Tab-separated table of C-alpha atoms in Angstrom:
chain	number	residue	atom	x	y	z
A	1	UNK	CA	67.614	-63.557	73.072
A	2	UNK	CA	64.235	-64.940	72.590
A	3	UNK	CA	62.156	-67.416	74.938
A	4	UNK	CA	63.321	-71.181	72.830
A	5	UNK	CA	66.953	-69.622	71.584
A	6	UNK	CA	69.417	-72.017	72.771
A	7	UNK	CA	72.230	-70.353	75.037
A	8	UNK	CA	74.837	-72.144	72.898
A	9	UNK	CA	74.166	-73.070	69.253
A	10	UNK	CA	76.280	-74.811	66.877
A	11	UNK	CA	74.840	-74.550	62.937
A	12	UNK	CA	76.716	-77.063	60.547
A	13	UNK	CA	79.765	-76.072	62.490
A	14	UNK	CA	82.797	-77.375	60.550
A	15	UNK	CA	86.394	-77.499	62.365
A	16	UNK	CA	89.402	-78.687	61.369
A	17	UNK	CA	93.450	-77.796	60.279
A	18	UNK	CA	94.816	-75.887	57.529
A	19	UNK	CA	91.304	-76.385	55.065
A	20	UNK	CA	91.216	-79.821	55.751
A	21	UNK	CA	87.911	-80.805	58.027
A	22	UNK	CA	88.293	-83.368	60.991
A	23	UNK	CA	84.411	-83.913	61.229
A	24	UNK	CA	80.910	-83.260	59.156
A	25	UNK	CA	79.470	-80.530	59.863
A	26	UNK	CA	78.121	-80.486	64.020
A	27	UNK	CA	74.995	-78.930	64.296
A	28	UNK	CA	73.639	-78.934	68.041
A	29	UNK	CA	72.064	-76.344	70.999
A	30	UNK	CA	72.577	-75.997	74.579
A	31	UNK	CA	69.942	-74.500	76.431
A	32	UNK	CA	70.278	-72.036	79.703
A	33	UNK	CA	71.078	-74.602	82.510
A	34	UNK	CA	72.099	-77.595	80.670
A	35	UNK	CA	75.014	-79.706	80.369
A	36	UNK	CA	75.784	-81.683	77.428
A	37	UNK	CA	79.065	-84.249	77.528
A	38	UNK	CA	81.074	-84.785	74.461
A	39	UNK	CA	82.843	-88.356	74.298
A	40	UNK	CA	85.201	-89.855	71.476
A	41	UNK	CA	88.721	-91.350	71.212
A	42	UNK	CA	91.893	-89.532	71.423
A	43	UNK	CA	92.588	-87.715	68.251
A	44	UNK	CA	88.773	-87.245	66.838
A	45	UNK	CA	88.836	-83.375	67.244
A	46	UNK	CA	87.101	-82.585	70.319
A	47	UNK	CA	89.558	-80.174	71.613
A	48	UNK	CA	89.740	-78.880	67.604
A	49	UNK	CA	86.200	-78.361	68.053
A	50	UNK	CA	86.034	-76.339	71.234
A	51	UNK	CA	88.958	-73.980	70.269
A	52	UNK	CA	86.625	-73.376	67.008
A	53	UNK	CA	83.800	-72.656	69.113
A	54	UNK	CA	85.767	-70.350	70.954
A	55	UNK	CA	87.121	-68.575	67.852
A	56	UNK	CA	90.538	-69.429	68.509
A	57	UNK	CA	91.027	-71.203	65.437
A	58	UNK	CA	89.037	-70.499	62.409
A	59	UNK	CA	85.644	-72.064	60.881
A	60	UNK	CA	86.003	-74.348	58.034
A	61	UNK	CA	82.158	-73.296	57.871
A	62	UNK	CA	78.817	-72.922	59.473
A	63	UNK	CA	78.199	-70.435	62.579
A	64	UNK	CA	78.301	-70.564	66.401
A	65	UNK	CA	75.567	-68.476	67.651
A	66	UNK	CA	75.669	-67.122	72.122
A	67	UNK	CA	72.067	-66.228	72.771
A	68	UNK	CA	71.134	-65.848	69.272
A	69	UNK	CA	74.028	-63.720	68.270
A	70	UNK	CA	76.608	-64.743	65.909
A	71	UNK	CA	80.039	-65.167	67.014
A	72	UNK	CA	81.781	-67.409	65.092
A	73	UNK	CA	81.938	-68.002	61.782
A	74	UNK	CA	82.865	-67.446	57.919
A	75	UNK	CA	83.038	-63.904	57.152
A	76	UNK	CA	82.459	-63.439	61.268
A	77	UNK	CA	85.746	-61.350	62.607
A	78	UNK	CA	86.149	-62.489	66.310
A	79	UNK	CA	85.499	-60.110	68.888
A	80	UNK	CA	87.998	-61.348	71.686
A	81	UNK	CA	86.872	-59.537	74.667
A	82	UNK	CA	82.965	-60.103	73.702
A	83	UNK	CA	83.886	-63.790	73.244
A	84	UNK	CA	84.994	-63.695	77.006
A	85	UNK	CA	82.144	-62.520	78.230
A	86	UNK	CA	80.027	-65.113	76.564
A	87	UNK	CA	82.014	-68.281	77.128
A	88	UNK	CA	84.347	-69.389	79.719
A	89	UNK	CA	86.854	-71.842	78.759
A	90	UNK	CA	89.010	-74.592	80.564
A	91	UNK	CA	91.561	-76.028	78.478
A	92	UNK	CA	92.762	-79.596	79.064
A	93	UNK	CA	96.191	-78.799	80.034
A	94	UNK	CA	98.148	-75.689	80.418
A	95	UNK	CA	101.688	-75.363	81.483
A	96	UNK	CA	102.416	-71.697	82.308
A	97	UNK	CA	105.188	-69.553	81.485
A	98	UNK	CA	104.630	-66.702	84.113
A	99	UNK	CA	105.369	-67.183	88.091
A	100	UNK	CA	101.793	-65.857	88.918
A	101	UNK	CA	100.470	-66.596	92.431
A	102	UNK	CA	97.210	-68.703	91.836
A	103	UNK	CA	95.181	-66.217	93.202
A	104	UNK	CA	96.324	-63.684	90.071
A	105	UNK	CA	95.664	-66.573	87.824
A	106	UNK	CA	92.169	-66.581	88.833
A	107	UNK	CA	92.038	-62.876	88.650
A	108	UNK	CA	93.084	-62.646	85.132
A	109	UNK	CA	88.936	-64.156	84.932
A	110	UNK	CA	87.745	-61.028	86.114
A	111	UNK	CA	89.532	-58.888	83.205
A	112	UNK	CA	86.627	-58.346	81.407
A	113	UNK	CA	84.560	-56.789	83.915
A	114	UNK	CA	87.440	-54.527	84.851
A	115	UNK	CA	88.258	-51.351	82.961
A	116	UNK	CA	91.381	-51.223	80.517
A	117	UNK	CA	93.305	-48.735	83.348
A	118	UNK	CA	91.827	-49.834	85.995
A	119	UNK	CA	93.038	-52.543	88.772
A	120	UNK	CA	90.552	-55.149	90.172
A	121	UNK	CA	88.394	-54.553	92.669
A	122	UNK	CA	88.175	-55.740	96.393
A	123	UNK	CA	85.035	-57.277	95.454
A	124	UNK	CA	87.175	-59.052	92.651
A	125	UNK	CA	89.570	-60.703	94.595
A	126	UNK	CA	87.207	-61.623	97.498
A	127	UNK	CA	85.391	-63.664	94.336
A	128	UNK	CA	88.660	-65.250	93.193
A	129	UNK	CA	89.159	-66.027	97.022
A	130	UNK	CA	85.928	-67.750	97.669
A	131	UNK	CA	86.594	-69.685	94.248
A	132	UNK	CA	89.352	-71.323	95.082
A	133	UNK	CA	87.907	-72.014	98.500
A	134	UNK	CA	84.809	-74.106	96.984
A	135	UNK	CA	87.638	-75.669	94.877
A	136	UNK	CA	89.782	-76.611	98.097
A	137	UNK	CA	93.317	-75.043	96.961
A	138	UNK	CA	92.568	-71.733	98.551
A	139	UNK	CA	96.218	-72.587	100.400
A	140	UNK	CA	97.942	-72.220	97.150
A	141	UNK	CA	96.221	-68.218	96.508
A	142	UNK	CA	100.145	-66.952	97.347
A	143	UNK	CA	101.864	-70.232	95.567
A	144	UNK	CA	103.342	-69.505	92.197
A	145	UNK	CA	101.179	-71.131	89.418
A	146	UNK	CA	104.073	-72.547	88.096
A	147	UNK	CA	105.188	-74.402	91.456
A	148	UNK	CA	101.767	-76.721	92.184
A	149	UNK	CA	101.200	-80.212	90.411
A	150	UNK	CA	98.984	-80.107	86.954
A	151	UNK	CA	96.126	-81.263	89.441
A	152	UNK	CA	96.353	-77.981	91.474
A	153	UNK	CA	96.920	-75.752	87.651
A	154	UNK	CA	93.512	-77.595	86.763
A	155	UNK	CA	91.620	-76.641	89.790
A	156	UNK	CA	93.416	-72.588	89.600
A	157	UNK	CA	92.217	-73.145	85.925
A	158	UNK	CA	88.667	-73.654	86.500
A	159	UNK	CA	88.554	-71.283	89.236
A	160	UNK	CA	89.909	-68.647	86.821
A	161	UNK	CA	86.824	-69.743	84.038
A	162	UNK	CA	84.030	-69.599	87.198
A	163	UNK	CA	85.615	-65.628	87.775
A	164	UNK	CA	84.653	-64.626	84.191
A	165	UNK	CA	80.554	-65.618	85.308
A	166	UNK	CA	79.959	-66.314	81.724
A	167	UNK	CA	76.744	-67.777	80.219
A	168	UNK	CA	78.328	-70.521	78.786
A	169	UNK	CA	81.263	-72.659	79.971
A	170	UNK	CA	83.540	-74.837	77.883
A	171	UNK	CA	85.282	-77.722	79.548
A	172	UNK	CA	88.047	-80.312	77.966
A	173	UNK	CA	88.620	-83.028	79.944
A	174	UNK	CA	88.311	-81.213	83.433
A	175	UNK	CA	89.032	-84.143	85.721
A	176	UNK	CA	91.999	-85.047	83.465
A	177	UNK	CA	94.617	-84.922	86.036
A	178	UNK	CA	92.741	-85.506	88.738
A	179	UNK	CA	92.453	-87.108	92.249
A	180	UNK	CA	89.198	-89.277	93.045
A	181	UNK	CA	88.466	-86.794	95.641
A	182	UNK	CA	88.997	-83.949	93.100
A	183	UNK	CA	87.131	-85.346	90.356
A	184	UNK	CA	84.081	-85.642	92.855
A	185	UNK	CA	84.528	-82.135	94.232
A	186	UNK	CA	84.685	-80.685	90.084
A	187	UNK	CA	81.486	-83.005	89.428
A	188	UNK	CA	79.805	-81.475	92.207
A	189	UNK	CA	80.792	-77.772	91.061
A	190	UNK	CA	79.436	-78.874	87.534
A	191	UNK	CA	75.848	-79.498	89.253
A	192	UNK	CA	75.916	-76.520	91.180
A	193	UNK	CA	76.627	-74.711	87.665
A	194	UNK	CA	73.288	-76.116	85.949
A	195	UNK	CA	71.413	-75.072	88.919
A	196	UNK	CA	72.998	-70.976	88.583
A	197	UNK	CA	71.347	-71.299	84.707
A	198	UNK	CA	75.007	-71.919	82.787
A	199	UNK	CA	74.984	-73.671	80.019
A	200	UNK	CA	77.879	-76.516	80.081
A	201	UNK	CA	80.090	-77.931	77.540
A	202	UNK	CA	82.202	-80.462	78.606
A	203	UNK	CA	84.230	-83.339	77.190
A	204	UNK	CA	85.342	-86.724	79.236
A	205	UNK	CA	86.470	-89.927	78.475
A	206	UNK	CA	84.801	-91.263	81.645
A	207	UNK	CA	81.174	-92.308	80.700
A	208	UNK	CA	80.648	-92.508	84.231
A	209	UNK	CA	81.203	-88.979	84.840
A	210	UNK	CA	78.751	-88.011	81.716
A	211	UNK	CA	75.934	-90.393	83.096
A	212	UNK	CA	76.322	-88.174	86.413
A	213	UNK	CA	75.987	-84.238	85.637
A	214	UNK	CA	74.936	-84.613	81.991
A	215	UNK	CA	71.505	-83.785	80.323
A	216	UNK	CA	72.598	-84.834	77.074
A	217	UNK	CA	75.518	-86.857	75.797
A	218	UNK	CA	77.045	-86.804	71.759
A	219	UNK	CA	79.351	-89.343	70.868
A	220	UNK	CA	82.222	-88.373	68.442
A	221	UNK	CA	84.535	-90.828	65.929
A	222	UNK	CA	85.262	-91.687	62.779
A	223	UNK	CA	84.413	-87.868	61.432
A	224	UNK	CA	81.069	-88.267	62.271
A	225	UNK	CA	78.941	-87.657	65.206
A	226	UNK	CA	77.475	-90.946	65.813
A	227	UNK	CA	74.690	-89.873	68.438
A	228	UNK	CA	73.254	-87.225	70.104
A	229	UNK	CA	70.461	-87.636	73.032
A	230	UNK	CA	69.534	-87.994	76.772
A	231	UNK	CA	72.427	-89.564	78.043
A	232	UNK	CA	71.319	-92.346	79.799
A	233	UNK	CA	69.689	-93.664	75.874
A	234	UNK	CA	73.188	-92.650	73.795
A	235	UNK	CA	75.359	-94.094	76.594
A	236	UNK	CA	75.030	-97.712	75.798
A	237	UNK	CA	77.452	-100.472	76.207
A	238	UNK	CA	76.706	-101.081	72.537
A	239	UNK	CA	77.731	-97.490	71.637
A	240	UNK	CA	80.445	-97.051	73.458
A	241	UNK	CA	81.837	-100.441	72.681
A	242	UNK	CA	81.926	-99.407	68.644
A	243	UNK	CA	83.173	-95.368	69.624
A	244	UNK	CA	86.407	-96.991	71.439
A	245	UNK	CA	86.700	-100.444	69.585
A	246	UNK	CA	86.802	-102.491	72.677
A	247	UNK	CA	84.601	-105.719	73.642
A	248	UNK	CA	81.333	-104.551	74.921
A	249	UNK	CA	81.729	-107.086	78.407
A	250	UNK	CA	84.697	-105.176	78.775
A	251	UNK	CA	82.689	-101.713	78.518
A	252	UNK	CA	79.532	-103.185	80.879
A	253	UNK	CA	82.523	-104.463	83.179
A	254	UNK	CA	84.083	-100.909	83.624
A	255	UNK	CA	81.556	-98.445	82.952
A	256	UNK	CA	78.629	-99.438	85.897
A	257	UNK	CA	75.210	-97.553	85.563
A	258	UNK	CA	74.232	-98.060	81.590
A	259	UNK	CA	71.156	-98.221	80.131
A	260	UNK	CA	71.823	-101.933	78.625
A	261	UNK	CA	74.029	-103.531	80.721
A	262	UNK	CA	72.799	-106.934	81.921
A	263	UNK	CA	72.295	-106.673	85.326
A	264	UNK	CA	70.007	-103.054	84.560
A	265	UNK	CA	68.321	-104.972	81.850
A	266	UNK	CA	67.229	-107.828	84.541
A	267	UNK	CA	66.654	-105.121	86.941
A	268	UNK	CA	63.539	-103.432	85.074
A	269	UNK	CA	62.700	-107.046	83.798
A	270	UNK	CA	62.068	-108.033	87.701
A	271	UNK	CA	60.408	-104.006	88.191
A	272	UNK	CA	57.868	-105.069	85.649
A	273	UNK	CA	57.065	-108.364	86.806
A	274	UNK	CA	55.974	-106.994	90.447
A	275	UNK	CA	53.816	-104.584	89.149
């Protein structure tokens, strides 16, 4: 990896089902430390998107590149194991079928720094431990996985994707299910994350939460991406009010802190004047 290669690249990525594409092609680059947010309505292939990233469901075309290195890709034969050690992943919702005790759940992220024989290490679960401390279930290490609420799976879950300390994290929807309090607690996480150098990859359908952690911001629809920039300049009321078809007073009324919104507009109208 040279100085300038993004950590995450995506080269006229296209994703979709059975040959048929959901998007045009996505080209965009994450560099080490930053966190871009993906928004769009239910349906528009986000979650397609990151399971094509991950190599979990084939590329209608274009590359994914970690560090420089194709991964992903026509022609490109996944590498399962190297995939996990390049990108964590936290899906938006996952059931179980096992009766693992949360604390094995957020072992199975250490399995590819342990050998193929061998068990994990002390040091291992002391990690997993301290992971679901800083995610405030660490009550729940001995509970079955299958026993907690889909709040508690989604903190186990992101514990397990913090064990694998990979590069690059992919997130869909992580404060889904979420308390207020929880939501907060995963935001704060997120930070922490672009100060350790990962590179984040989330998706949210709270603006709010994308105007918080987020260096950049891409808005996807239609089968298009209709922006891509600082957040705080592609998180409009205007924008978001065309992405989701609602009334833009209804988007300024619910989504406090944009760029365009009335009272920020009158705000930096009143800045200027005192100067």
């Amino acid at each position: 990896m040279t100085l300038g290669t993004p950590m995450l690249a995506l080269q006229a990525l296209r994703f979709g089902h059975r040959g048929r594409a959901l998007c045009e092609a996505v080209s965009l680059g994450l560099a080490r430390g930053e966190i871009l947010a993906l928004l769009g309505p239910n349906g528009c292939g986000k979650t397609t998107l990151f399971r094509t990233v991950l190599g979990l469901i084939p590329a209608l075309g274009g590359q994914v590149r970690v560090a420089g290195e194709a991964c992903v890709g026509t022609g490109i034969a996944p590498d399962r194991a190297a995939m996990a050690r390049r990108i964590a992943y936290v899906p938006q919702a996952h059931a179980g079928a096992f009766a693992y005790a949360a604390l094995d759940v957020v072992l199975m992220g250490r399995a590819t720094h342990v050998g193929s024989f061998s068990m994990p290490s002390a040091a291992d679960r002391a990690l997993a431990f301290e992971l679901l401390e800083r995610l405030g279930v660490a009550h729940l290490a001995a509970r079955s996985y299958l026993e907690i609420s889909g709040g508690e799976r989604q903190l186990v879950l992101i514990a397990r994707a913090l064990a694998q300390q990979a590069p690059v994290l992919v997130m869909d929807e992580p404060t889904a299910s979420l308390d207020f309090g929880n939501q907060r607690l995963v935001l704060r996480e997120i930070e922490s994350l672009k100060a350790r150098g990962v590179a984040v990859l989330l998706s949210t359908h709270q603006p709010e939460h994308a105007l918080r952690v987020a260096d950049r911001a891409v808005l996807l629809g239609g089968g298009r991406v209709h922006a891509l920039g600082p957040t705080h300049t592609v998180l409009t009321s205007q924008a978001l009010a065309a992405l989701y078809g609602v009334p833009r007073a209804e988007v300024e009324r619910s989504v406090p802190g944009l760029a365009d919104a009335p009272e920020r507009a009158a705000a930096s109208r009143a800045t200027s004047a005192t100067r």
